[in-house]
XYZ file of N, CA and C in Angstrom:
423
model
N 10.266 -15.890 -15.707
C 10.136 -15.848 -14.377
C 11.184 -16.397 -13.602
N 11.812 -15.362 -12.972
C 12.746 -15.911 -11.937
C 12.517 -15.624 -10.441
N 12.625 -16.766 -9.551
C 12.164 -16.584 -8.315
C 13.481 -15.874 -7.696
N 13.155 -14.759 -6.807
C 14.102 -14.269 -6.202
C 14.656 -15.069 -5.102
N 15.757 -14.913 -4.596
C 16.535 -15.642 -3.457
C 15.956 -14.840 -2.244
N 15.434 -15.620 -1.202
C 14.754 -14.868 -0.094
C 15.907 -14.339 0.804
N 15.519 -13.429 1.528
C 16.405 -12.728 2.645
C 16.969 -13.720 3.558
N 17.940 -13.677 4.402
C 18.320 -14.631 5.239
C 17.167 -14.938 6.257
N 16.759 -16.066 6.487
C 16.015 -16.857 7.556
C 14.592 -16.487 6.884
N 14.299 -16.121 5.740
C 13.119 -15.866 5.205
C 12.662 -16.891 4.174
N 11.229 -17.072 3.944
C 10.859 -18.032 3.260
C 9.917 -17.312 2.147
N 9.957 -17.419 1.038
C 9.116 -16.779 -0.158
C 7.776 -17.164 0.087
N 6.711 -16.283 0.018
C 5.436 -16.578 0.197
C 4.939 -16.212 -1.619
N 4.687 -17.129 -2.383
C 4.363 -16.933 -3.789
C 2.895 -16.908 -3.830
N 2.342 -15.757 -4.484
C 0.903 -15.589 -4.672
C 0.529 -16.071 -5.974
N -0.081 -17.021 -6.006
C -0.803 -17.678 -7.320
C -2.204 -17.433 -7.523
N -2.870 -16.673 -6.702
C -4.327 -16.425 -6.976
C -4.447 -14.803 -6.913
N -5.196 -14.189 -7.856
C -5.326 -12.825 -7.792
C -6.991 -12.587 -7.895
N -7.608 -13.300 -7.590
C -8.884 -13.135 -7.838
C -9.610 -12.098 -6.649
N -9.002 -11.870 -5.538
C -9.598 -11.298 -4.498
C -8.463 -10.402 -3.707
N -8.328 -9.309 -3.803
C -7.179 -8.430 -3.153
C -7.382 -8.656 -1.468
N -8.589 -8.323 -1.127
C -8.965 -8.180 0.424
C -8.898 -9.572 0.981
N -8.993 -10.844 0.349
C -8.638 -11.949 0.773
C -7.203 -12.263 0.889
N -6.375 -11.655 -0.028
C -5.003 -11.812 -0.210
C -4.441 -11.084 1.206
N -4.868 -9.885 1.321
C -4.416 -9.132 2.255
C -4.616 -9.827 3.753
N -5.911 -10.291 3.714
C -6.300 -11.056 5.168
C -5.300 -12.456 5.280
N -5.112 -13.182 4.431
C -4.170 -14.406 4.390
C -2.811 -14.010 4.679
N -2.325 -12.834 4.157
C -1.140 -12.584 4.493
C -0.905 -12.058 5.841
N -1.900 -11.284 6.402
C -1.819 -11.001 7.648
C -1.852 -12.222 8.597
N -2.860 -12.983 8.287
C -2.882 -14.327 9.321
C -1.740 -15.049 9.212
N -1.035 -15.244 8.288
C 0.365 -16.040 7.812
C 1.426 -15.404 8.713
N 1.453 -14.015 8.799
C 2.626 -13.274 9.381
C 2.290 -12.930 10.864
N 1.287 -13.052 11.388
C 0.716 -12.688 12.782
C 1.695 -13.551 13.824
N 1.912 -13.040 14.894
C 2.699 -13.519 16.007
C 1.519 -13.978 16.963
N 1.277 -15.310 16.832
C 0.318 -16.095 17.827
C 0.993 -16.186 19.128
N 0.228 -16.153 20.284
C 0.732 -16.269 21.583
C 0.546 -17.847 21.751
N 1.573 -18.584 21.987
C 1.407 -20.084 22.219
C 2.246 -20.304 23.563
N 1.624 -20.668 24.413
C 2.327 -21.270 25.589
C 3.388 -20.306 26.185
N 4.548 -20.872 26.396
C 5.823 -20.299 26.892
C 6.686 -19.604 25.822
N 6.291 -19.993 24.665
C 7.254 -19.559 23.513
C 6.835 -18.110 22.943
N 7.933 -17.465 22.849
C 7.756 -16.027 22.446
C 7.940 -16.107 20.931
N 6.913 -15.403 20.179
C 6.824 -15.412 18.770
C 7.047 -14.338 18.090
N 7.460 -13.993 16.902
C 7.542 -12.593 16.440
C 6.810 -12.505 15.159
N 6.291 -13.689 14.625
C 5.620 -13.842 13.437
C 6.575 -14.520 12.352
N 6.127 -14.986 11.433
C 6.535 -15.494 10.376
C 7.597 -14.732 9.373
N 8.576 -15.261 9.083
C 9.394 -14.317 8.018
C 9.153 -14.761 6.721
N 8.100 -14.198 6.409
C 7.533 -14.385 4.905
C 7.937 -13.090 4.127
N 8.516 -13.456 2.651
C 8.797 -12.452 1.805
C 7.787 -12.616 0.573
N 6.884 -11.884 0.664
C 5.851 -11.978 -0.441
C 6.363 -11.780 -1.933
N 5.978 -12.667 -2.899
C 6.250 -12.406 -4.231
C 5.004 -12.397 -4.950
N 4.927 -11.263 -5.647
C 3.605 -11.022 -6.528
C 3.857 -10.548 -7.727
N 3.667 -11.492 -8.924
C 3.743 -11.073 -10.375
C 2.744 -11.666 -10.941
N 2.014 -11.112 -11.813
C 1.046 -11.682 -12.698
C 1.265 -12.827 -13.231
N 2.547 -13.065 -13.661
C 2.917 -14.343 -14.494
C 2.767 -15.605 -13.708
N 2.515 -15.439 -12.201
C 2.649 -16.476 -11.278
C 1.264 -16.990 -11.147
N 0.146 -16.233 -11.808
C -1.115 -16.641 -11.345
C -1.559 -17.976 -12.065
N -2.152 -18.730 -11.304
C -2.692 -20.172 -11.723
C -1.715 -21.238 -11.578
N -0.275 -20.848 -11.355
C 0.657 -21.956 -11.361
C 0.661 -23.047 -10.327
N 0.726 -24.081 -10.467
C 0.619 -25.363 -9.425
C 1.767 -25.682 -9.029
N 1.704 -26.405 -7.846
C 3.163 -26.791 -7.273
C 4.140 -27.172 -8.168
N 3.689 -28.183 -9.135
C 4.582 -28.676 -10.230
C 5.156 -27.858 -11.120
N 4.393 -26.673 -11.479
C 4.961 -25.513 -12.291
C 6.118 -24.711 -11.341
N 5.689 -24.449 -10.044
C 6.729 -23.674 -9.205
C 7.942 -24.399 -9.018
N 7.805 -25.722 -9.086
C 9.058 -26.570 -9.143
C 10.003 -26.141 -10.088
N 9.548 -26.084 -11.166
C 10.298 -25.942 -12.391
C 10.848 -24.379 -12.748
N 10.287 -23.574 -11.881
C 10.662 -22.122 -12.193
C 12.257 -21.978 -11.784
N 12.835 -21.219 -12.612
C 14.409 -21.024 -12.364
C 14.463 -19.915 -11.275
N 15.526 -20.177 -10.326
C 15.681 -19.455 -9.061
C 17.037 -18.642 -9.191
N 16.945 -17.445 -8.476
C 18.040 -16.706 -8.151
C 18.939 -17.161 -6.956
N 19.596 -18.227 -6.960
C 20.016 -18.781 -5.802
C 19.367 -19.872 -5.379
N 19.665 -20.477 -4.196
C 19.140 -21.810 -3.637
C 17.775 -21.443 -2.557
N 16.966 -22.210 -2.975
C 15.591 -21.972 -2.238
C 15.185 -23.487 -2.083
N 14.872 -23.846 -0.709
C 14.614 -25.057 -0.304
C 13.129 -25.594 -0.173
N 12.529 -24.373 0.146
C 11.035 -24.453 0.366
C 10.229 -23.240 -0.220
N 8.990 -23.338 -0.694
C 8.256 -22.113 -0.840
C 6.865 -22.274 -0.217
N 6.346 -21.115 0.200
C 5.118 -20.994 0.694
C 4.298 -20.412 -0.441
N 3.034 -20.849 -0.546
C 2.296 -20.570 -1.594
C 0.881 -20.022 -1.066
N 0.559 -18.843 -1.693
C -0.870 -18.385 -1.323
C -1.702 -18.698 -2.843
N -2.392 -19.847 -2.829
C -3.266 -20.158 -3.998
C -4.730 -19.683 -3.593
N -5.495 -20.460 -4.587
C -7.119 -20.020 -4.394
C -7.612 -20.632 -3.116
N -6.944 -21.633 -2.604
C -7.684 -22.312 -1.280
C -7.196 -21.486 -0.271
N -6.143 -20.891 -0.363
C -5.520 -19.974 0.776
C -6.404 -18.935 0.896
N -6.836 -18.224 -0.370
C -7.961 -17.176 -0.300
C -9.104 -17.407 0.406
N -9.530 -18.833 0.605
C -10.905 -19.349 1.054
C -10.642 -19.597 2.618
N -9.517 -20.302 2.778
C -9.481 -20.610 4.291
C -8.136 -20.239 4.922
N -7.218 -19.440 4.381
C -5.881 -19.067 4.869
C -5.069 -20.204 5.239
N -5.231 -21.283 4.840
C -4.366 -22.421 4.996
C -3.147 -21.854 3.880
N -1.873 -22.032 4.322
C -0.610 -21.714 3.303
C -0.197 -23.188 3.031
N 0.172 -23.151 1.542
C 0.743 -24.385 0.920
C 2.143 -24.193 1.058
N 2.700 -25.355 1.327
C 4.217 -25.573 1.383
C 4.587 -26.384 0.194
N 5.880 -26.190 -0.510
C 6.179 -27.035 -1.384
C 7.771 -27.256 -1.214
N 8.062 -28.489 -1.292
C 9.395 -28.812 -0.996
C 10.252 -28.691 -2.292
N 11.366 -27.835 -2.301
C 12.329 -27.553 -3.440
C 13.724 -28.171 -2.920
N 13.827 -28.847 -2.034
C 15.161 -29.039 -1.580
C 15.913 -30.142 -2.520
N 16.950 -29.649 -3.050
C 17.766 -30.631 -4.069
C 18.159 -31.763 -3.614
N 18.313 -31.823 -2.006
C 18.910 -33.022 -1.559
C 17.590 -33.723 -1.117
N 16.439 -33.611 -1.394
C 15.366 -34.151 -1.003
C 14.923 -35.173 -2.072
N 14.232 -36.445 -1.716
C 14.101 -37.314 -2.947
C 12.534 -37.090 -2.983
N 11.913 -36.146 -2.359
C 10.430 -35.727 -2.521
C 10.283 -34.300 -3.051
N 10.998 -33.970 -3.926
C 11.024 -32.459 -4.567
C 9.591 -32.372 -5.130
N 8.782 -31.434 -4.595
C 7.552 -31.103 -5.156
C 6.360 -31.535 -4.115
N 6.860 -32.293 -3.077
C 5.810 -32.582 -2.244
C 5.269 -31.499 -1.572
N 4.045 -31.507 -0.870
C 3.222 -30.478 -0.562
C 2.612 -30.744 0.666
N 2.344 -29.819 1.626
C 1.302 -29.881 2.510
C 0.703 -28.579 3.018
N -0.271 -28.515 3.626
C -0.869 -27.153 4.035
C -0.908 -27.017 5.417
N -0.785 -25.620 5.953
C -0.650 -25.442 7.437
C -1.575 -24.262 7.870
N -2.261 -24.382 8.725
C -2.915 -23.319 9.494
C -2.207 -22.170 9.724
N -2.674 -20.889 9.760
C -1.802 -19.549 9.978
C -0.901 -19.847 11.001
N -1.515 -20.335 12.157
C -0.794 -20.236 13.681
C 0.435 -21.071 13.523
N 0.509 -22.086 12.600
C 1.607 -23.021 12.489
C 2.743 -22.486 11.435
N 2.507 -21.488 10.620
C 3.347 -20.940 9.672
C 4.731 -20.543 10.081
N 4.725 -19.923 11.340
C 5.845 -19.369 11.874
C 6.823 -20.446 12.278
N 6.325 -21.605 13.302
C 7.195 -22.592 13.595
C 7.736 -23.459 12.437
N 6.909 -23.521 11.292
C 7.407 -24.157 10.037
C 8.509 -23.413 9.529
N 8.441 -22.277 9.316
C 9.599 -21.503 8.669
C 10.644 -21.217 9.366
N 10.560 -20.999 10.720
C 11.677 -20.786 11.320
C 12.365 -22.231 11.690
N 11.684 -23.372 11.951
C 12.533 -24.502 11.989
C 13.113 -25.013 10.705
N 12.398 -24.660 9.540
C 13.280 -25.177 8.344
C 14.401 -24.272 8.246
N 14.112 -23.115 8.593
C 15.318 -22.154 7.981
C 16.629 -22.276 8.907
N 16.087 -22.781 10.251
C 17.246 -22.922 11.184
C 17.681 -24.529 10.726
N 17.215 -25.305 10.142
C 17.661 -26.583 9.933
C 17.184 -27.441 11.224
N 16.406 -27.222 12.125
C 15.891 -27.766 13.150
C 15.237 -29.351 12.889
N 14.368 -28.765 11.813
C 13.749 -29.945 11.247
C 13.664 -29.842 9.766
N 13.102 -31.092 9.209
C 13.123 -31.181 7.720
C 11.630 -31.329 7.336
N 11.443 -30.789 6.048
C 10.073 -30.715 5.217
C 9.291 -31.900 5.752
N 9.929 -33.192 5.510
C 8.785 -34.258 5.731
C 8.333 -34.426 7.236
N 9.202 -33.931 8.174
C 8.583 -34.191 9.405
C 7.047 -33.463 9.682
N 6.942 -32.169 8.956
C 5.850 -31.553 8.920
C 4.764 -32.114 7.889
N 5.222 -32.409 6.791
C 4.515 -33.144 5.828
C 3.806 -34.666 6.440
N 4.575 -35.337 7.000
C 4.300 -36.523 7.494
C 3.497 -36.367 8.648
N 3.195 -35.115 9.435
C 2.330 -34.990 10.655
C 1.105 -34.160 10.397
N 0.843 -34.255 9.101
C -0.587 -33.699 8.685
C -1.691 -34.576 9.075
N -2.904 -33.837 9.123
C -4.113 -34.548 9.351
C -4.490 -35.288 8.073
N -5.663 -36.230 8.160
C -5.982 -36.795 6.890
C -6.302 -35.860 5.785
N -6.721 -34.592 6.041
C -7.109 -33.529 5.099
C -5.779 -32.817 4.501
N -4.751 -33.312 5.070
C -3.331 -32.777 4.467
C -3.093 -31.367 4.978
N -3.625 -31.064 6.170
C -3.329 -29.795 6.921
C -2.617 -30.069 8.024
N -1.430 -29.384 8.230
C -0.783 -29.495 9.559
C -1.046 -28.354 10.451
N -1.616 -28.809 11.727
C -2.177 -28.123 12.718
C -1.383 -28.180 14.023
N -0.144 -28.608 13.889
C 0.767 -28.747 15.026
C 1.096 -30.210 15.399
N 2.031 -30.358 16.236
C 2.308 -31.689 16.868
C 1.477 -32.029 18.115
């Protein structure tokens, strides 16, 4: 299994749970919706879904080890928990990070700001990961 290089300014959304197609579609829609927040104009998260049966059940540690077609600094993951609560798991793959494999979850409303800021280099993975609540979920600053 070779992870594809995402399109410019996109983050791969790797599906690792195939137990419920309707839950997947709902989670995908929630993650890519453009949420109206204050004065900021949003267009929705730039996520590139990756669905392959061989990804079923893979953990963040497994995903870190997968070969890649080009440089990928972060993955978004739709796992079993995503199918229940629609939080998206983020995994740090940045080869320049000393925390490769670090993870955090985000509520759907925060997926777009995370992917945009990481793609633009405005913020680093740790800034979001360090700002999660005690349950490990990022809900905004």
